[in-house]
Coordinates of C-alpha atoms in Angstrom, one line a residue:
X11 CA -100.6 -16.7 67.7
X12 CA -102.3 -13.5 67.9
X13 CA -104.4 -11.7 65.7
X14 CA -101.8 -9.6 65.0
X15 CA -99.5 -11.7 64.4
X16 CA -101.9 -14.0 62.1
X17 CA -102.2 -10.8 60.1
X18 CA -98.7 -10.1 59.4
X19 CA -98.2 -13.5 58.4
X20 CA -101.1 -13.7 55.6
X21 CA -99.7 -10.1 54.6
X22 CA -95.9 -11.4 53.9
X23 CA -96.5 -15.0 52.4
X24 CA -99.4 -12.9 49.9
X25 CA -96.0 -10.6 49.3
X26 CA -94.3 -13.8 48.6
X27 CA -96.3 -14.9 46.1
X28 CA -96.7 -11.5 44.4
X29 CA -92.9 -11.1 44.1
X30 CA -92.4 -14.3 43.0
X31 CA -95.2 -13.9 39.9
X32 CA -93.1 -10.5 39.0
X33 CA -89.8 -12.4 39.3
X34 CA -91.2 -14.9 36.8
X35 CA -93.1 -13.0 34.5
X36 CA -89.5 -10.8 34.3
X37 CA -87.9 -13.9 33.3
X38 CA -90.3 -14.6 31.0
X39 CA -90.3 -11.6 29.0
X40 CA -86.6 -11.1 29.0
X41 CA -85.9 -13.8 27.0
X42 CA -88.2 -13.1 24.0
X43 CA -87.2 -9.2 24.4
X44 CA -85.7 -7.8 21.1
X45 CA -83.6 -4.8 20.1
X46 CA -83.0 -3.0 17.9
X47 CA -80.2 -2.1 15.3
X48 CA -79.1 -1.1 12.3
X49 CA -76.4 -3.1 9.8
X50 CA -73.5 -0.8 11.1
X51 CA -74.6 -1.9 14.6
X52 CA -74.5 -6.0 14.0
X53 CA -70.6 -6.1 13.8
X54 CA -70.0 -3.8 16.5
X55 CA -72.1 -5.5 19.2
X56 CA -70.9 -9.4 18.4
X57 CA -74.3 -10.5 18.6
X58 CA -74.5 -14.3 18.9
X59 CA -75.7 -16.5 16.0
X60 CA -79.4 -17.6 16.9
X61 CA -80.3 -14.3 19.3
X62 CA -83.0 -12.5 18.4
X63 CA -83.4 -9.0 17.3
X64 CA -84.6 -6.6 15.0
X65 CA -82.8 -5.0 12.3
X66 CA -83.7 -1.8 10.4
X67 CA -82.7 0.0 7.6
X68 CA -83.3 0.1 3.7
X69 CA -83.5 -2.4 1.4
X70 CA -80.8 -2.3 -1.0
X71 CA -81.7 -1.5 -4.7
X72 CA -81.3 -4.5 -7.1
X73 CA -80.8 -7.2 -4.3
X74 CA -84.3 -8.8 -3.6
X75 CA -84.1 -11.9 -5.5
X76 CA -88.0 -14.0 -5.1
X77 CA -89.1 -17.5 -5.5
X78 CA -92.4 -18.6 -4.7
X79 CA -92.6 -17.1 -1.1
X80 CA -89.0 -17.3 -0.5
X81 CA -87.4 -14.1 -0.5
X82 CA -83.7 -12.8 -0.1
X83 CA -82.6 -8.9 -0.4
X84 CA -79.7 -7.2 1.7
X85 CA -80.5 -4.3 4.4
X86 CA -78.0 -1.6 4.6
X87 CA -77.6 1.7 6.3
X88 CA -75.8 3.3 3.3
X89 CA -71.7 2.0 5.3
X90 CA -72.8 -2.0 5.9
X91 CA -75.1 -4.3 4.8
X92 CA -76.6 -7.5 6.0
X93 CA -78.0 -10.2 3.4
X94 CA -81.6 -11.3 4.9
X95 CA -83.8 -14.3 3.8
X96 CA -87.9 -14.4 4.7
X97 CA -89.8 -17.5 4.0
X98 CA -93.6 -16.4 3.9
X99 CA -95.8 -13.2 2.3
X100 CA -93.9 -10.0 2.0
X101 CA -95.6 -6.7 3.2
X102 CA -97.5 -5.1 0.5
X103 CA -95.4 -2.0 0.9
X104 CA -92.5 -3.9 0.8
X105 CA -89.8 -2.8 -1.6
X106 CA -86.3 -1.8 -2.7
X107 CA -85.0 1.6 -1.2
X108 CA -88.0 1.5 1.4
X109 CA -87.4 1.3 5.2
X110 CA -87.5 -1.6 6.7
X111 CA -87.7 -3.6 9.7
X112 CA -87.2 -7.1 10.6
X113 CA -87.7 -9.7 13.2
X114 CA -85.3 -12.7 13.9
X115 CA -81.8 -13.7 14.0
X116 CA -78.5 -14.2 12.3
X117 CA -77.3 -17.8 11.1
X118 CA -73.8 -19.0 11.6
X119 CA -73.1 -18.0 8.0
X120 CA -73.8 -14.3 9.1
X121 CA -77.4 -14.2 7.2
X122 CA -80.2 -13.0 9.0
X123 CA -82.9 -15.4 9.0
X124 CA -86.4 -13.1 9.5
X125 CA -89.4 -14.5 11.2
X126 CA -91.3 -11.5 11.0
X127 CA -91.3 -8.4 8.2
X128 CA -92.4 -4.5 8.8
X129 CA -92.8 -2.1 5.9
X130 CA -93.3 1.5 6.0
X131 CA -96.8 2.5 5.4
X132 CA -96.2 5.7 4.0
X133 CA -93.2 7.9 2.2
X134 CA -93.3 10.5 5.2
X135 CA -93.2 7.8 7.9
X136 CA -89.3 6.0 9.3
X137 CA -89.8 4.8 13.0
X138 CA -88.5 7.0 15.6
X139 CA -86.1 4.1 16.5
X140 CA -84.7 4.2 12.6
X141 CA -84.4 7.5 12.6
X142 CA -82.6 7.8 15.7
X143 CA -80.4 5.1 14.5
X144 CA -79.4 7.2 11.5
X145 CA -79.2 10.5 12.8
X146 CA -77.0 9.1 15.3
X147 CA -74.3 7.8 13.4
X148 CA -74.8 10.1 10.6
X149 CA -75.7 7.6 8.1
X150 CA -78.1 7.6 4.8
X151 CA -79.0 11.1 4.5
X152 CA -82.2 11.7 2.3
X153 CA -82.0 7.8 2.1
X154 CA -83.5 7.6 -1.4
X155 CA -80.0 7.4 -3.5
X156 CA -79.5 4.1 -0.8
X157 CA -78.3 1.1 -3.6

């Protein structure tokens, strides 16, 4: 084997192995990968019981019921709404007729089980995401009369 030759031979299995590490990491990441919708949204797409993704929208006035660290509340985007149960410590901010995101998956009952809870941090502020959602399907204007 010439030099040459030994060259181009370090240079493809080095492509290999680089290719393979992208080809894994991609694998990886696709499974935990999460999108995003709004109540109106979860219907339409048939998403499977146990997939995870994130839902946004408003909390629904008079619907967050609390024991201990247990909570349950329903997230709607003023047409649909989607009863949601947390087990843990709520946001600070958290509250009805706030924005909301969360993290997790429906159960076969067609509850979303959260894992994970994000609260606005200020009245001005609704994630580029939410409000694209909204603007999009003309839904919740001036969100604050959301119950």
């Amino acid at each position: 084997m010439t030099r040459k030759q030994k060259r181009l031979a370090v240079i493809a299995g080095l492509s290999t192995v680089v290719l393979a590490a992208v080809v894994f990491i991609a694998l990886a990441m696709s499974s935990t990968a999460a999108f995003f919708v709004v109540p109106s949204e979860v219907g339409e797409r048939q998403i499977a019981t146990g997939q995870a993704f994130r839902l946004g929208g408003i909390v629904k006035s008079d619907s967050w019921k609390q024991t201990d660290t247990v909570h349950d509340f329903a997230v709607t985007d003023c047409k649909v709404e989607v009863t949601a149960h947390f087990e843990g410590i709520m946001p600070d901010l958290f509250r009805e007729g706030q924005e909301v995101i969360l993290e997790g998956a429906l159960d076969a009952g067609g509850t979303f089980i959260a894992t994970n809870v994000l609260a606005k941090h200020d009245e001005n502020y609704v994630p580029k995401d939410m409000a694209d959602k909204f603007e999009e399907k003309g839904l919740c204007p001036g969100h604050t009369d959301a119950t």
